[in-house]
C-alpha positions as YAML, in Angstrom:
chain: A
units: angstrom
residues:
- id: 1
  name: UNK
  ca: [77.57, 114.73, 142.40]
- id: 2
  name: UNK
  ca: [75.40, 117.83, 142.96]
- id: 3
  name: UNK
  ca: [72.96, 118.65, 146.08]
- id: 4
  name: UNK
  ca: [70.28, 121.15, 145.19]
- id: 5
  name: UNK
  ca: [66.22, 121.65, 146.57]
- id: 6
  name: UNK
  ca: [63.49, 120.41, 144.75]
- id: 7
  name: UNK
  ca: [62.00, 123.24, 142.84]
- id: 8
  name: UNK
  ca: [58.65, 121.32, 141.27]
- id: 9
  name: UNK
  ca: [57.42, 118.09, 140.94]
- id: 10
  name: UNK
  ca: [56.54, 117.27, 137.46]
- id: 11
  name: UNK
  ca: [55.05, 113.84, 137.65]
- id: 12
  name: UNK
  ca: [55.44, 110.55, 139.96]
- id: 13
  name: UNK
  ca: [54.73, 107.23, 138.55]
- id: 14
  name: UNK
  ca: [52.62, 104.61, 140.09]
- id: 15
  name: UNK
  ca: [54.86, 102.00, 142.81]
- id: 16
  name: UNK
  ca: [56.74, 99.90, 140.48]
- id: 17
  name: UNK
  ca: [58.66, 96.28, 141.02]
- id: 18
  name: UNK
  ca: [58.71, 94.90, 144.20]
- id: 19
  name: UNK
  ca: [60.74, 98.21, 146.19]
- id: 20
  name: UNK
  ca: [57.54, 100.01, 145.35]
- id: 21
  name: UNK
  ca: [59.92, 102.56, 143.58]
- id: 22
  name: UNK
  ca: [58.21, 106.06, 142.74]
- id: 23
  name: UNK
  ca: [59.92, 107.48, 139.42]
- id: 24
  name: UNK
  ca: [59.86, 111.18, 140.08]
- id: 25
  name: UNK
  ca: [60.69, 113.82, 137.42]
- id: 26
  name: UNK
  ca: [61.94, 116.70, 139.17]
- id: 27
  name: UNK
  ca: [63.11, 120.46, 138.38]
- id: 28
  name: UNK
  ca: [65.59, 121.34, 140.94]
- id: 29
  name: UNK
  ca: [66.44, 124.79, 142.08]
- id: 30
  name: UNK
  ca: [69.63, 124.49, 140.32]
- id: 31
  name: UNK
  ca: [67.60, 123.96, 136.91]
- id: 32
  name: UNK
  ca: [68.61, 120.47, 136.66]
- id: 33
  name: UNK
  ca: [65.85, 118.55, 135.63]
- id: 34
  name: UNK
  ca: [65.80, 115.00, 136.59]
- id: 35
  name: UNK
  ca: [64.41, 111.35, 136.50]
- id: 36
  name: UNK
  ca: [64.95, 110.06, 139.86]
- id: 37
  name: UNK
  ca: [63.14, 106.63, 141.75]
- id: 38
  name: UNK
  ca: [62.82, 107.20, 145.42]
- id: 39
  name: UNK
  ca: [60.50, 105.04, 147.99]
- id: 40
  name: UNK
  ca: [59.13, 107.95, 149.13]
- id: 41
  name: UNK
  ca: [56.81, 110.58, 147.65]
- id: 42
  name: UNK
  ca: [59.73, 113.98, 147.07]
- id: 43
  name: UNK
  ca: [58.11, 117.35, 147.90]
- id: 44
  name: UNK
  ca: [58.88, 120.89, 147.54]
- id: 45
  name: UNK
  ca: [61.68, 122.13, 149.25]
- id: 46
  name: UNK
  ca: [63.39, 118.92, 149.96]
- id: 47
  name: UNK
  ca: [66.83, 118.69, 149.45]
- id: 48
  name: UNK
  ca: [68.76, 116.08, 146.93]
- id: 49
  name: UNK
  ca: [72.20, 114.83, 146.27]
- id: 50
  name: UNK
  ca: [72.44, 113.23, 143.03]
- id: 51
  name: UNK
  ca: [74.44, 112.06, 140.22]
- id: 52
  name: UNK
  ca: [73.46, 111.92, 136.37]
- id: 53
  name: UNK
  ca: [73.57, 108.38, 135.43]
- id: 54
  name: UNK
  ca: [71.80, 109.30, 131.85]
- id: 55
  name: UNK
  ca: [73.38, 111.21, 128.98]
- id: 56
  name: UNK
  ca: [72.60, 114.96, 129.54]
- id: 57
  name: UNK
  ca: [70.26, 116.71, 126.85]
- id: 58
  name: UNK
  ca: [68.88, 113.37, 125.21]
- id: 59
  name: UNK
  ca: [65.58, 113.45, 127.36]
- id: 60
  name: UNK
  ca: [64.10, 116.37, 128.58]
- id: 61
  name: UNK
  ca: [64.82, 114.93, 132.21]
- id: 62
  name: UNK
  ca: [68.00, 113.15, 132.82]
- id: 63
  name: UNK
  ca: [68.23, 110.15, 134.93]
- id: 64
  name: UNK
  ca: [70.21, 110.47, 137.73]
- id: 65
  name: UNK
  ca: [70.13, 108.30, 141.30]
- id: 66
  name: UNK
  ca: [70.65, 109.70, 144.71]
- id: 67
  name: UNK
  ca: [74.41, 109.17, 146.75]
- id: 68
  name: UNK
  ca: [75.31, 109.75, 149.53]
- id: 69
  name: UNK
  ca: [76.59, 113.21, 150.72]
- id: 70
  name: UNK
  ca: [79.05, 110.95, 152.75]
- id: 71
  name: UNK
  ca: [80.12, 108.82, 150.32]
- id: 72
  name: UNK
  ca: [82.48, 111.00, 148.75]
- id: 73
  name: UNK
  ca: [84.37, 111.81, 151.93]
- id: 74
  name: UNK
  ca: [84.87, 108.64, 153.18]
- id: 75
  name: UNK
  ca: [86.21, 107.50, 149.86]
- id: 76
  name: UNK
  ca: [88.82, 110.24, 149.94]
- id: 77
  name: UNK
  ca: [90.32, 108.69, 153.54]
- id: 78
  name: UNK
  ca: [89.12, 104.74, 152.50]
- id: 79
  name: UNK
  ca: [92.13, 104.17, 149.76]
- id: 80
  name: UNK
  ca: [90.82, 101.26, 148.42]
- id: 81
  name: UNK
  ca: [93.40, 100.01, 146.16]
- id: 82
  name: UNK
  ca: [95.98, 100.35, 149.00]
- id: 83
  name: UNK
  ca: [93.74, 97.65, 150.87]
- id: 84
  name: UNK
  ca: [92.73, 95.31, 148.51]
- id: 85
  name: UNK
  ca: [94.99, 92.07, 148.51]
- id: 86
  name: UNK
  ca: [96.24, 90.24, 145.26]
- id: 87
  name: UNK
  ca: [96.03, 86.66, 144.82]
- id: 88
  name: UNK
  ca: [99.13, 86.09, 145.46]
- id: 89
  name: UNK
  ca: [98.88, 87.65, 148.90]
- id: 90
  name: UNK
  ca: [95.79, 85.73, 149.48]
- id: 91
  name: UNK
  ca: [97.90, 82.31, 148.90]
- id: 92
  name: UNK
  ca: [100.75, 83.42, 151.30]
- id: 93
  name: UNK
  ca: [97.88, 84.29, 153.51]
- id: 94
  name: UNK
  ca: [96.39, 80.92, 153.35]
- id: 95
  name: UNK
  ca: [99.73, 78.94, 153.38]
- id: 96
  name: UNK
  ca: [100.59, 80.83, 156.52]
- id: 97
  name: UNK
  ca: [97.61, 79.95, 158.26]
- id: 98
  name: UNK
  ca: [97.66, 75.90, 157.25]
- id: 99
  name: UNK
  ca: [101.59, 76.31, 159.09]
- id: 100
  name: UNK
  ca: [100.49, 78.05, 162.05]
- id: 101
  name: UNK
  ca: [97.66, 74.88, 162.45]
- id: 102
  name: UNK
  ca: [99.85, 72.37, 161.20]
- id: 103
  name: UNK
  ca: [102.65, 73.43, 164.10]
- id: 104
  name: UNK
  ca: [99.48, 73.84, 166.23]
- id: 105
  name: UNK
  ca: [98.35, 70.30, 165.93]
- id: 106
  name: UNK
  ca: [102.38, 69.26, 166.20]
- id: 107
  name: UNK
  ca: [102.87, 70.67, 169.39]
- id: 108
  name: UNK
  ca: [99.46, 69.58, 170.80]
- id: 109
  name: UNK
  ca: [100.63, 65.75, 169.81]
- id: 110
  name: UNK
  ca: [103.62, 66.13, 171.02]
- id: 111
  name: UNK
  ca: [102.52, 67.36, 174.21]
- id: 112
  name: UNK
  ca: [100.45, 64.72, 174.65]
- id: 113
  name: UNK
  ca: [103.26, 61.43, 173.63]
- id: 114
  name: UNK
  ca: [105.61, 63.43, 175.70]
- id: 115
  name: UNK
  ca: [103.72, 63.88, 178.62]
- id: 116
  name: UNK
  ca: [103.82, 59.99, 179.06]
- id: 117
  name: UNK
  ca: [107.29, 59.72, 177.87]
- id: 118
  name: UNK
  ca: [108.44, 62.66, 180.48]
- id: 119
  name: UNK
  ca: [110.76, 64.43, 178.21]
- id: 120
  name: UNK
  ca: [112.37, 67.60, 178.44]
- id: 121
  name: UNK
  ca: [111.52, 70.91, 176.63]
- id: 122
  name: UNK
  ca: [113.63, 70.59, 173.70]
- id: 123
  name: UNK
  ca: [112.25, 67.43, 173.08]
- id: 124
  name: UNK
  ca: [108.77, 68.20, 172.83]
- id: 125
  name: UNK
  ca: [110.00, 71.23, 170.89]
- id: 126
  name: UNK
  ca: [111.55, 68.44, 168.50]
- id: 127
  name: UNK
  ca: [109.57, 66.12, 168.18]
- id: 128
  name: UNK
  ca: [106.49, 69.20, 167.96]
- id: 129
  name: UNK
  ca: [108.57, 70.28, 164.74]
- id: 130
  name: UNK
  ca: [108.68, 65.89, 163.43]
- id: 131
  name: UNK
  ca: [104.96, 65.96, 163.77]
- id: 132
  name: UNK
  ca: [104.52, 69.23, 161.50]
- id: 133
  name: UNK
  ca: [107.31, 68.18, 159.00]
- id: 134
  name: UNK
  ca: [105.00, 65.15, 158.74]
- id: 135
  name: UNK
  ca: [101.72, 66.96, 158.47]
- id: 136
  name: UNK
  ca: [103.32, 69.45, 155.79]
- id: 137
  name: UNK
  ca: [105.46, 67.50, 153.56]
- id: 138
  name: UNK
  ca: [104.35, 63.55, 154.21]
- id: 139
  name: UNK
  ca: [107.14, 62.28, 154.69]
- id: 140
  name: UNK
  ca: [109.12, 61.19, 157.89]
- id: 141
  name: UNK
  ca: [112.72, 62.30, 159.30]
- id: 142
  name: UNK
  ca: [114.22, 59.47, 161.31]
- id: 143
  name: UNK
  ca: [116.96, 60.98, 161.90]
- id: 144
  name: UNK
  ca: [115.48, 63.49, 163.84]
- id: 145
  name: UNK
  ca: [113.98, 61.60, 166.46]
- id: 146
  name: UNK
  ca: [115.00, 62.46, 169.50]
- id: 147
  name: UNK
  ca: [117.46, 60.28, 171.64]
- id: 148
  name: UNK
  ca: [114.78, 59.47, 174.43]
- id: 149
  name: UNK
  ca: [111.88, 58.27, 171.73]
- id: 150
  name: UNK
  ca: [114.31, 56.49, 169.41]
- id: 151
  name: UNK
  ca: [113.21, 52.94, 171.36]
- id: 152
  name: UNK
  ca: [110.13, 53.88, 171.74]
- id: 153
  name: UNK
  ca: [106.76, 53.30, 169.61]
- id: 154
  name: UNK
  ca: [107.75, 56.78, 168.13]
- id: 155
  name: UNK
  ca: [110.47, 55.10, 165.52]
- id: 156
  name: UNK
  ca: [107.86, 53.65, 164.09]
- id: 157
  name: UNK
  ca: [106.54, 57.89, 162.90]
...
């Protein structure tokens, strides 16, 4: 990445695509001389950063496209790799969020049977966790009931 002033303007094409893109061929104060495409008309005496994308010394001006001054600092405190998740931790991700809904929806049934059933705070708790082990896995626990639904239209869960 290098910043310099614009030293001449060679040429600038006509608008091109649909950006309206001005190809400018530039000579820089630092001698660079480059192939740039900018929006807006460059002048004399306006300053640059750019990088080469082109291979240097094939053409007599090297494309290059403009970054960011910024850029550069914030990827030296942004560490990227150290944020990015792996599938793997995408999957635990997911998995933990269908359990946290699943014993969501549990306790919000259970609540609700309860309420009319009038039982006690370990017993929703209980039968909160029958209704998730259900949702999760399929498959009912009878032995889990607790005492106070066992004669109720809950045996049939």
């Amino acid at each position: 990445m290098k910043t310099a002033k614009i030293k001449e303007v060679v040429s600038v094409s006509e608008p091109y695509g649909k950006y309206n893109i001005l190809y400018h061929k530039l000579i820089m104060d630092n001698d660079d001389k480059i192939d740039i495409g900018k929006t807006k008309q460059q002048e004399v005496g306006y300053e640059l950063t750019y990088e080469f994308t082109g291979d240097l010394g094939q053409q007599e001006f090297t494309k290059a496209k403009s970054v960011n001054p910024m850029q550069e600092q914030f990827n030296k405190y942004d560490n990227k790799n150290d944020n990015k998740m792996s599938k793997a931790d995408w999957e635990a991700k997911d998995n933990r969020k269908e359990l946290v809904i699943a014993r969501q929806v549990g306790l919000y049934n259970a609540t609700a049977y309860c309420d009319s059933s009038k039982c006690s705070i370990n017993e929703v708790i209980n039968t909160a966790e029958l209704f998730t082990s259900w949702i999760i896995s399929g498959k009912k626990q009878s032995n889990d009931i607790p005492n106070s639904l066992s004669n109720s239209a809950f045996s049939e869960f």
